[in-house]
Tab-separated table of C-alpha atoms and ligand atoms in Angstrom:
chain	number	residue	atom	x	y	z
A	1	UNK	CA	0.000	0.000	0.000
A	2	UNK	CA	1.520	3.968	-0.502
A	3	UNK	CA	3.559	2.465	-3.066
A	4	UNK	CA	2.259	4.464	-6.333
A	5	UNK	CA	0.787	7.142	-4.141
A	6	UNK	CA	3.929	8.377	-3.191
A	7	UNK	CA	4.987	8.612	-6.688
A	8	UNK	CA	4.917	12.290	-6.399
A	9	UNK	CA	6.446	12.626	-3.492
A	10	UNK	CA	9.600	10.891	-4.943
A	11	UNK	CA	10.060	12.701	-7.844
A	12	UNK	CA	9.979	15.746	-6.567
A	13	UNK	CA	12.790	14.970	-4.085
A	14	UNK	CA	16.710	14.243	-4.804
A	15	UNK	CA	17.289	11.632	-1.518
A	16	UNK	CA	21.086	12.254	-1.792
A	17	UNK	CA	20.505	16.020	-1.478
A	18	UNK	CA	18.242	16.404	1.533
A	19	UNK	CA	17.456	14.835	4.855
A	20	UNK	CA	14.194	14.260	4.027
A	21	UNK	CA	13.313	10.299	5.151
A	22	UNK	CA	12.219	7.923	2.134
A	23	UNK	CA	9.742	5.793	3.226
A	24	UNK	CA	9.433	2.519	5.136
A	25	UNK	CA	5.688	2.118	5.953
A	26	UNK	CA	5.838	0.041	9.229
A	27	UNK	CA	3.422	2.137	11.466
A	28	UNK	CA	0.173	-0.261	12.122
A	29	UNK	CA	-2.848	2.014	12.164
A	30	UNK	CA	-4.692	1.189	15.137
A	31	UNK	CA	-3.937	4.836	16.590
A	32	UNK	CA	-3.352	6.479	12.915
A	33	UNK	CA	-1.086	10.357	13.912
A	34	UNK	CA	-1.395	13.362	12.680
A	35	UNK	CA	1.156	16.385	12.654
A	36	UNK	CA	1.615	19.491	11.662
A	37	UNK	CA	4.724	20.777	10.739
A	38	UNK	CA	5.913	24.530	10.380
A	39	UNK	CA	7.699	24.810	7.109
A	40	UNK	CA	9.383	28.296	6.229
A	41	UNK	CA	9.852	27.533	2.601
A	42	UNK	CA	9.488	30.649	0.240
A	43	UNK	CA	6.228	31.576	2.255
A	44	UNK	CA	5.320	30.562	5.861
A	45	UNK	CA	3.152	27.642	6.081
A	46	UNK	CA	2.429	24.645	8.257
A	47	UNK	CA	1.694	21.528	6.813
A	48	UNK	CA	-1.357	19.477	7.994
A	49	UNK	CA	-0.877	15.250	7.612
A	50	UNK	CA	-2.938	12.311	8.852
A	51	UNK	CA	-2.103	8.656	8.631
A	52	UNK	CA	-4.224	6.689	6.493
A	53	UNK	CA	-3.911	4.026	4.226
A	54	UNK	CA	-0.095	3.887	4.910
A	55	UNK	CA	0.637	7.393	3.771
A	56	UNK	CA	0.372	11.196	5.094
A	57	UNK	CA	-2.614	12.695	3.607
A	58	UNK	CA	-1.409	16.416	3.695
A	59	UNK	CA	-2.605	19.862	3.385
A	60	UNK	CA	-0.766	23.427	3.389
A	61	UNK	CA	-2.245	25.510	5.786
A	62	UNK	CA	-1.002	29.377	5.119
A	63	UNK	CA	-2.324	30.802	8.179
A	64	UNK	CA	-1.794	28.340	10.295
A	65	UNK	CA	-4.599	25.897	12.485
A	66	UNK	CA	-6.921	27.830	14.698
A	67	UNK	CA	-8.823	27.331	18.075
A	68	UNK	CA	-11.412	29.462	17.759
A	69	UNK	CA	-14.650	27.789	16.887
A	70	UNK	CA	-15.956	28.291	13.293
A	71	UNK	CA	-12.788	29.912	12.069
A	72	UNK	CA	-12.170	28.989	8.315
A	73	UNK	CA	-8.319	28.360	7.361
A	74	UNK	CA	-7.340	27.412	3.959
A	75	UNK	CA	-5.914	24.383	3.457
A	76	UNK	CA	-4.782	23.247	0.292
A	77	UNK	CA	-4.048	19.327	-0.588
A	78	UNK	CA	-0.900	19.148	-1.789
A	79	UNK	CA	1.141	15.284	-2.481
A	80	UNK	CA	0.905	12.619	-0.099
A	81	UNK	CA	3.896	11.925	2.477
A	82	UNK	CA	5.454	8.928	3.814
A	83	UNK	CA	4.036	7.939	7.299
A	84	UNK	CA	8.076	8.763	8.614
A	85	UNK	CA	7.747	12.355	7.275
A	86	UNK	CA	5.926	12.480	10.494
A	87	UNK	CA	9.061	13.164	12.300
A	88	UNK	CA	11.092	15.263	10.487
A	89	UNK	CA	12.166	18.306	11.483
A	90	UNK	CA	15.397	19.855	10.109
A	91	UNK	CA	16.387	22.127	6.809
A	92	UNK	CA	15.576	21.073	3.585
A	93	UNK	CA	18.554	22.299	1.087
A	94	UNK	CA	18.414	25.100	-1.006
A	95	UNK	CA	17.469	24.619	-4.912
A	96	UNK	CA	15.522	21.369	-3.475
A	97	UNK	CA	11.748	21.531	-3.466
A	98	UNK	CA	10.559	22.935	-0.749
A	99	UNK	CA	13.757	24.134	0.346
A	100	UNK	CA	13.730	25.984	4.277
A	101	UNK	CA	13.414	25.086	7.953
A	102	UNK	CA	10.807	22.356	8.959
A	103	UNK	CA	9.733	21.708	12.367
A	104	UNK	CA	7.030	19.807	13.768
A	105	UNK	CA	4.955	22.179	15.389
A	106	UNK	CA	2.454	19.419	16.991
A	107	UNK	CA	2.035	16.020	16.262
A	108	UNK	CA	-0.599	12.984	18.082
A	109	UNK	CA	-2.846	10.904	17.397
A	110	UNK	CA	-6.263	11.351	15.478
A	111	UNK	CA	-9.758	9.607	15.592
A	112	UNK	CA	-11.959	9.700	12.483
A	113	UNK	CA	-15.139	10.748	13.912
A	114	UNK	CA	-17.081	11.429	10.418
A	115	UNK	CA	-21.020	10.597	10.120
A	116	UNK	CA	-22.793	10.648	7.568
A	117	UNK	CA	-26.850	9.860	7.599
A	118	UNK	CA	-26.053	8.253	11.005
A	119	UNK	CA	-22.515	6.325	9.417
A	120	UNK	CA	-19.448	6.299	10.382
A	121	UNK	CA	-17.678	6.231	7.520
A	122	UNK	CA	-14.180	5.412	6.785
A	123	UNK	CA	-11.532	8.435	6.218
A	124	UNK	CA	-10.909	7.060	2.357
A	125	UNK	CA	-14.448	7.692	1.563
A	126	UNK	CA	-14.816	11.017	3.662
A	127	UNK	CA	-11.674	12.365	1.448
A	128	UNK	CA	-13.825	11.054	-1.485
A	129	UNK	CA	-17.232	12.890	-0.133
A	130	UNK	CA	-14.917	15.628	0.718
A	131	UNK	CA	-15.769	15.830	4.309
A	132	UNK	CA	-13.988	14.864	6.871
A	133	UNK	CA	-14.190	15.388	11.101
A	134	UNK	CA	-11.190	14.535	13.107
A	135	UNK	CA	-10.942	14.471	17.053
A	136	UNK	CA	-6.968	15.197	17.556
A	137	UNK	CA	-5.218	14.454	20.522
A	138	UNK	CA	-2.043	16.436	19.875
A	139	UNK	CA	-0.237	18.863	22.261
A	140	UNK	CA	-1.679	22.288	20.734
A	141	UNK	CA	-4.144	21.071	18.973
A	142	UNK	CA	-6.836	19.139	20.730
A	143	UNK	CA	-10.647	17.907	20.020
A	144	UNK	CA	-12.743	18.090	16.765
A	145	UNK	CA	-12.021	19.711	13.555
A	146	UNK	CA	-13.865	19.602	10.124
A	147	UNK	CA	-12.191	19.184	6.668
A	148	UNK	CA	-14.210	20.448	4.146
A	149	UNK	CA	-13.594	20.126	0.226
A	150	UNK	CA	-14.242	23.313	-1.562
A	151	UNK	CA	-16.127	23.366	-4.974
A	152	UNK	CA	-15.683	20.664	-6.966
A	153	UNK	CA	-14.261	17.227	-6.703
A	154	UNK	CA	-11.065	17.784	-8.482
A	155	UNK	CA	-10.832	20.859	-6.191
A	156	UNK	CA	-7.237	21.470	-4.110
A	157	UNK	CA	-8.797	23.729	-1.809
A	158	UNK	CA	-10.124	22.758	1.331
A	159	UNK	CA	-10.908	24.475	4.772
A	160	UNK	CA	-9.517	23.491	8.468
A	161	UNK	CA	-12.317	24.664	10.748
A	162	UNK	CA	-12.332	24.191	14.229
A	163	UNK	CA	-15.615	22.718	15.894
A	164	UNK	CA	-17.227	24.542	19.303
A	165	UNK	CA	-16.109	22.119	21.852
A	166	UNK	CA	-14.459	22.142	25.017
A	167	UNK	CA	-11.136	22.138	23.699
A	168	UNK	CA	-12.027	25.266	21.153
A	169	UNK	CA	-10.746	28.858	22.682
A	170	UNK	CA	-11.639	32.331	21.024
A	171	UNK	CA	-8.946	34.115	23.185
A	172	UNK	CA	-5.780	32.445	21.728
A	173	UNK	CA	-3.777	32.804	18.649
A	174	UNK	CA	-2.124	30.065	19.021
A	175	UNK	CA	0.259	29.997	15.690
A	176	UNK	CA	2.018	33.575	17.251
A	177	UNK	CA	1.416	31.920	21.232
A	178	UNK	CA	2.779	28.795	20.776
A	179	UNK	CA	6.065	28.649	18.358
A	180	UNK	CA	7.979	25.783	19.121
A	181	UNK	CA	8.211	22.070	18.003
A	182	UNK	CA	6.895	19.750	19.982
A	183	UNK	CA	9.366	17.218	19.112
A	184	UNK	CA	12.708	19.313	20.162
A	185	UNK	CA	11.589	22.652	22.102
A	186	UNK	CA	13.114	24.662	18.994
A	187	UNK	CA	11.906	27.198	16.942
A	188	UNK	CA	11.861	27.671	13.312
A	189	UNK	CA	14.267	30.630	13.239
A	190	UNK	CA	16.548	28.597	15.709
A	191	UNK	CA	17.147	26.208	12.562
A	192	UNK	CA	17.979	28.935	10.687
B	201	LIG	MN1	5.367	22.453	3.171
């Protein structure tokens, strides 16, 4: 499984040029993760990825994840990732794609909580259906969020919005608040 799906992934990537991990594919997923990584690459973005089907489903997020209940953030799908990508945090070289400072800004597990007409349904055919909710346990990031596709089918653009729960806060910002990986207590500029 992942094999051809991370077709893209490969080709845009020169392994003997950056740290980036290949892929190995040996996380079961009985408690699928998520993470999001910070990734200053020509523009500031994080990255949103959840384990399924043996890869990293994965959005760019511009603005960042929010808290606050009903707040809309773009996120657009970009190539899958191998499940390892999960970890890495470190500089991608200039000239390579996505060149700049990665770290991973939170990272946990994730429950696909999605209903539909009184379902559950499985997170391959939510992506299909184009909506998704997803109760994350991560560090920053905690309780349920919707995934929504945007227009069309064939459509990149989706939206991260955070459901009212008890986990949701209006008050904090917490891209600016919180700044550091989760992973190594650094931030992005200290990989600079
Ligand atoms: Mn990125």
């Amino acid at each position: 499984m992942g094999e051809n799906k991370l077709k893209q992934y490969r080709e845009k990537r020169h392994f003997d040029k950056t740290p980036e991990p290949k892929e190995s594919n040996i996380n079961l997923e009985e408690n699928p993760i998520f993470v999001v990584q910070k990734h200053q690459s020509r523009r500031l973005h994080y990255d949103f990825r959840i384990e399924t089907d043996g890869v990293l489903k994965s959005w760019a997020i511009p603005k960042g994840p929010s808290l606050k209940p009903g707040e809309k953030r773009l996120a657009v799908q970009v190539e899958d990732h191998p499940v390892d990508y999960a970890s890495f945090e470190g500089v991608i070289p200039e000239g390579e794609y996505g060149a700049g400072q990665v770290i991973v800004w939170d990272k946990g597990n994730y429950r696909n909580v999605t209903i539909k007409s009184g379902k559950a349904i499985s997170v391959g055919n939510a992506l299909e259906a184009g909506h998704l909710a997803l109760f994350l346990y991560g560090q920053k990031l905690k309780g349920e969020y919707g995934l929504i596709r945007m227009g069309q089918k064939s459509s990149k653009n989706w939206l991260l919005i955070k459901k009212q729960d008890e986990w949701a806060n209006s008050k904090i910002d917490i891209v600016s608040k919180m700044t550091k990986s989760v992973l190594s207590g650094r931030s992005i500029e200290e990989l600079m």
